[in-house]
Amino acid sequence: MATLAIGVMLAIWLSTVDIIEWLYVYSRQHAGLHLDELFSVLLVGGVVAVVILVLRDRDLRREVHCREVAERTAERLVRYDDITGLPNRRLLFEELNRRIVGARMHGSCFALFFLDLDRFKAVNESYGHGTGDDLLRAVAERLVLTLRPQDFVARLGGDEFAVVINASTEKHVEHHVARRILFSLARPFTVHGVRHEMSASIGITRFPDDADGPESLMRCADTAMYRAKSSGRNTFTTYDKAMEEISGQLRESLDKGLFHPFYQPVIDLKTGRVVGLEALARWDHPTKGILGPDAFIAVAEDSGLIEELFRQMLQQLSEHGKAWDPGLRIAVNISPYQFRDPKLSSRILQQIAAAGFSSQRLDVELTESALVIDVETTRQVISELKAQGVRVSLDDFGTGYSSLRYLRELPFDSIKIDRSFVQRIDSDSGSRKIIESIIDLSHALGYETVAEGVETREQATWLTEAGCDLAQGYLFSRPLPRDEIDTFLLATNAEPEG
Ligand code: C2E
Ligand code: CA
Ligand code: CA
């Protein structure tokens, strides 16, 4: 083949040389016609034309190639997520439509999972978006490895994923798969040398049982997911028709003013007197009676309703507080999510000032997770509040990830020892040692200590002897509605007779 090509090229070359030679001779013989110049022009023109054609052809090929690449990229961008490489929402909807047609044809069913990572925002905000993206990639990878090839995984955006699996009409395979996903995410992720604990809340819905189209399936899965969040995260919930939209209800109940503070007295262990009250939110649910925070705080946080809930709590406690002994401090819990708002302190101060409640009587309680979400904003909010006389307590101490550095750097007024330690006072010497060290540490830093969840006289006695300042718990009182507080105060704080 090569020899043939060389032969052909040689022949072309020889005949070209022959032609040029002949033209040369001819123009010499007819010098008067100036043919040599004409031939030179034609020759050069021909060569230039060939070069232009070759270049143009190369450009065209390049353009076609670029266009093909761009089309393929556009196709990817439209249907795939650029961070994880997983299918995106659009491809998920196409897949759902495809599965719906298939399921209708074969009388089969499938399940859709809506998966939302728990507290992912905290990672993003404290470690930056680079780490956040890497973590999302690692989660995507683990999901793909956990599922079977015929299952479908998509990223919907943010920290939300979706999974579609074939289900069976009798057996609930989806429960099994959901457990497997939660189990696989429970292994810590290491990103840039830092370990991250991840968990997810999963909402599950089935076709055709729950809904008949992609949009309605997504809505059901979303509702179920919020239910999973509100029941404590790191769990899954299957949609059931009777399940009302909890966040919708929450919003409605907030509009109707169905949230109220209950108050739990805080007792001075030395004198036995009530020195303060902690406001704890209760939902006066239209059908289910009085619900505690476990039923709604997580949903309120995830749906952005926590700010409004807090505003209503603060409004009511300001009103109630004005009627009680001005010596009583009233504590309110602030969700870690609220500390992302740099205006939090001015909002609080303005609101209580407008309600006529003194900032000197307010105590705000925050948990260590606020420090993980945004330590700088938290620090700023705390200092601004303290500058106006508001007290700041570190709640649930010992359960989170706060470092001793924060304890020293942030100007707290008191530390609340988590009830998990208090409740093991009688049985576990380790818990007693931890409590003693917390008391020593906080006194060394000038903080007051409050023991939470004191249920027995023995616990109270031991805590008093260990030097703990204040206590709260069922031993003294459960959280009470506003109108029962007066009676309690009257009975407990009455001046001794004589
Ligand atoms: P917390 O701030 O640690 O509140 C103390 C919790 O322990 C309350 O639960 C209280 O009822 C319970 N408790 C008090 N004494 C005892 C006891 O002796 N034994 C036992 N077993 N439990 C006791 P509650 O009212 O269910 O509140 C749970 C959590 O919900 C609170 O924990 C707080 O973190 C959160 N929370 C309550 N109200 C609000 C609010 O308005 N906003 C926010 N962001 N969170 C709130
Ligand atoms: Ca608290
Ligand atoms: Ca607590």
Coordinates of C-alpha atoms in Angstrom, one line a residue, residues 157-387:
G157 CA -29.3 20.6 44.3
G158 CA -27.9 21.8 47.7
D159 CA -27.8 18.8 50.1
E160 CA -30.7 17.0 48.5
F161 CA -30.6 13.7 46.6
A162 CA -33.2 11.4 45.1
V163 CA -33.2 7.7 44.6
V164 CA -35.6 5.6 42.5
I165 CA -35.8 1.9 43.0
N166 CA -38.1 -0.9 41.8
A167 CA -40.5 -1.9 44.6
S168 CA -42.7 -4.9 45.1
T169 CA -46.4 -4.8 45.8
E170 CA -46.1 -7.1 48.8
K171 CA -42.7 -6.6 50.4
H172 CA -41.4 -3.2 51.5
V173 CA -38.0 -3.5 50.0
E174 CA -37.7 0.3 50.2
H175 CA -37.4 0.1 54.0
H176 CA -34.5 -2.3 53.6
V177 CA -32.8 0.0 51.1
A178 CA -33.3 3.1 53.2
R179 CA -31.7 1.4 56.2
R180 CA -28.8 0.4 54.0
I181 CA -28.3 4.0 52.9
L182 CA -28.4 5.4 56.5
F183 CA -26.0 2.7 57.5
S184 CA -23.5 3.5 54.8
L185 CA -23.6 7.2 55.5
A186 CA -23.0 6.6 59.2
R187 CA -19.4 5.8 58.5
P188 CA -17.5 9.1 58.9
F189 CA -16.2 10.9 55.8
T190 CA -12.7 12.3 55.7
V191 CA -12.3 15.4 53.6
H192 CA -9.0 17.3 53.5
G193 CA -7.9 15.4 56.5
V194 CA -10.9 16.3 58.6
R195 CA -13.5 13.8 59.8
H196 CA -17.1 14.6 59.2
E197 CA -20.0 12.7 60.7
M198 CA -23.0 12.7 58.2
S199 CA -26.5 11.5 58.4
A200 CA -29.6 12.0 56.3
S201 CA -33.3 12.2 56.6
I202 CA -35.2 10.2 54.0
G203 CA -38.7 10.5 52.8
I204 CA -40.1 7.6 50.8
T205 CA -43.1 7.5 48.5
R206 CA -44.5 4.8 46.2
F207 CA -46.0 4.7 42.7
P208 CA -48.8 4.1 42.2
D209 CA -49.9 3.9 45.9
D210 CA -49.3 7.5 46.9
A211 CA -49.3 9.6 43.7
D212 CA -49.6 9.3 40.0
G213 CA -47.2 11.9 38.5
P214 CA -43.6 13.0 38.9
E215 CA -44.5 16.3 40.6
S216 CA -47.0 14.8 43.1
L217 CA -44.5 12.0 43.9
M218 CA -41.9 14.6 44.7
R219 CA -44.3 16.4 46.9
C220 CA -45.1 13.3 48.9
A221 CA -41.5 12.3 49.3
D222 CA -40.7 15.9 50.4
T223 CA -43.5 15.8 53.1
A224 CA -42.3 12.4 54.3
M225 CA -38.7 13.7 54.5
Y226 CA -39.8 16.6 56.7
R227 CA -41.5 14.1 58.9
A228 CA -38.2 12.2 59.2
K229 CA -36.4 15.4 60.1
S230 CA -38.9 16.3 62.8
S231 CA -38.6 12.9 64.4
G232 CA -35.0 13.5 65.1
R233 CA -33.1 13.2 61.8
N234 CA -30.9 10.2 60.7
T235 CA -34.0 8.2 59.9
F236 CA -36.6 7.5 57.1
T237 CA -40.3 7.9 57.0
T238 CA -42.7 6.6 54.4
Y239 CA -45.4 8.9 53.1
D240 CA -48.9 8.0 54.2
K241 CA -51.9 9.8 53.0
A242 CA -53.1 10.7 56.5
M243 CA -49.8 12.4 57.1
E244 CA -50.5 16.2 57.0
E245 CA -48.0 18.6 55.8
I246 CA -46.3 19.3 59.0
S247 CA -44.5 22.5 57.9
G248 CA -47.7 23.8 56.3
Q249 CA -49.5 23.2 59.6
L250 CA -46.6 24.8 61.5
R251 CA -46.9 27.9 59.4
E252 CA -50.7 28.0 59.9
S253 CA -50.4 27.5 63.6
L254 CA -47.8 30.3 63.8
D255 CA -50.3 32.6 62.0
K256 CA -53.0 31.6 64.5
G257 CA -50.8 32.1 67.5
L258 CA -50.9 28.5 68.7
F259 CA -47.4 28.4 70.1
H260 CA -46.9 29.3 73.7
P261 CA -44.1 29.2 76.3
F262 CA -44.3 26.8 79.2
Y263 CA -42.0 27.8 82.0
Q264 CA -39.7 25.7 84.1
P265 CA -38.4 27.2 87.3
V266 CA -34.6 27.4 88.0
I267 CA -33.8 26.9 91.6
D268 CA -30.9 28.2 93.7
L269 CA -29.5 25.0 95.3
K270 CA -28.4 26.9 98.5
T271 CA -31.5 28.8 99.3
G272 CA -34.2 26.6 97.5
R273 CA -35.7 29.8 96.0
V274 CA -36.7 30.3 92.4
V275 CA -34.3 32.6 90.7
G276 CA -35.4 32.3 87.1
L277 CA -37.7 30.6 84.6
E278 CA -36.8 28.9 81.3
A279 CA -39.3 29.4 78.5
L280 CA -39.9 26.1 76.6
A281 CA -42.0 26.2 73.4
R282 CA -45.3 24.2 73.2
W283 CA -47.6 23.8 70.3
D284 CA -51.2 23.8 71.0
H285 CA -52.0 21.6 68.1
P286 CA -55.5 21.8 66.7
T287 CA -56.1 18.0 66.8
K288 CA -53.2 16.4 68.8
G289 CA -53.2 18.5 72.0
I290 CA -50.1 20.0 73.5
L291 CA -46.9 19.0 71.6
G292 CA -43.3 19.5 72.9
P293 CA -40.4 20.8 70.8
D294 CA -39.3 17.4 69.6
A295 CA -42.4 17.5 67.3
F296 CA -41.5 20.8 65.6
I297 CA -38.1 22.4 66.3
A298 CA -36.3 20.5 63.6
V299 CA -39.0 21.2 61.0
A300 CA -39.1 24.8 62.0
E301 CA -35.3 25.0 61.6
D302 CA -35.3 23.3 58.2
S303 CA -38.2 25.3 56.8
G304 CA -37.0 28.7 58.0
L305 CA -39.9 29.1 60.5
I306 CA -37.6 29.1 63.5
E307 CA -37.1 32.9 63.5
E308 CA -40.9 33.5 63.6
L309 CA -41.3 30.9 66.3
F310 CA -38.6 32.6 68.3
R311 CA -40.1 36.1 67.8
Q312 CA -43.4 34.9 69.1
M313 CA -41.8 33.2 72.1
L314 CA -39.9 36.4 73.0
Q315 CA -43.0 38.5 72.6
Q316 CA -45.0 36.4 74.9
L317 CA -42.3 36.0 77.6
S318 CA -41.8 39.8 77.5
E319 CA -45.5 40.3 78.3
H320 CA -45.6 37.5 80.9
G321 CA -42.3 38.5 82.5
K322 CA -43.5 42.1 83.2
A323 CA -46.2 40.7 85.6
W324 CA -43.7 38.6 87.6
D325 CA -41.2 39.6 90.3
P326 CA -38.6 41.8 88.6
G327 CA -35.9 39.8 90.3
L328 CA -36.8 36.8 88.1
R329 CA -34.8 36.2 85.0
I330 CA -36.4 34.6 82.0
A331 CA -34.4 32.3 79.7
V332 CA -35.2 31.6 76.1
N333 CA -33.6 29.0 73.8
I334 CA -32.1 30.2 70.5
S335 CA -31.5 27.8 67.7
P336 CA -28.0 27.5 66.3
Y337 CA -29.5 28.4 62.9
Q338 CA -30.4 31.9 64.1
F339 CA -26.8 32.7 64.8
R340 CA -26.2 33.1 61.1
D341 CA -28.0 36.4 61.3
P342 CA -25.6 39.2 62.3
K343 CA -28.7 41.4 63.2
L344 CA -29.9 38.8 65.7
S345 CA -28.9 40.9 68.7
S346 CA -30.4 44.1 67.5
R347 CA -33.6 42.4 66.6
I348 CA -33.9 40.9 70.1
L349 CA -33.0 44.1 71.9
Q350 CA -35.5 46.2 69.8
Q351 CA -38.3 43.7 70.3
I352 CA -38.0 43.5 74.1
A353 CA -37.5 47.2 74.4
A354 CA -40.7 47.8 72.4
A355 CA -42.5 45.3 74.7
G356 CA -41.2 47.1 77.8
F357 CA -39.2 44.1 79.1
S358 CA -35.8 44.9 80.6
S359 CA -32.7 43.4 78.8
Q360 CA -31.3 42.9 82.3
R361 CA -33.9 40.2 82.9
L362 CA -33.3 38.2 79.8
D363 CA -31.1 35.1 79.6
V364 CA -30.4 33.5 76.2
E365 CA -29.4 29.8 76.0
L366 CA -27.4 28.5 73.1
T367 CA -26.0 25.1 72.4
E368 CA -22.5 24.4 71.3
S369 CA -23.6 23.7 67.7
A370 CA -24.0 27.4 67.3
L371 CA -20.3 27.7 67.6
V372 CA -19.8 25.1 64.9
I373 CA -22.2 26.9 62.4
D374 CA -20.6 30.3 62.6
V375 CA -18.4 31.1 65.5
E376 CA -17.6 34.7 64.4
T377 CA -21.3 35.8 64.1
T378 CA -22.1 34.0 67.3
R379 CA -19.2 35.8 69.1
Q380 CA -20.5 39.1 67.7
V381 CA -24.1 38.5 68.7
I382 CA -23.1 37.4 72.2
S383 CA -21.0 40.5 72.9
E384 CA -23.7 42.8 71.6
L385 CA -26.3 41.2 73.8
K386 CA -24.0 41.2 76.8
A387 CA -23.2 44.8 76.3

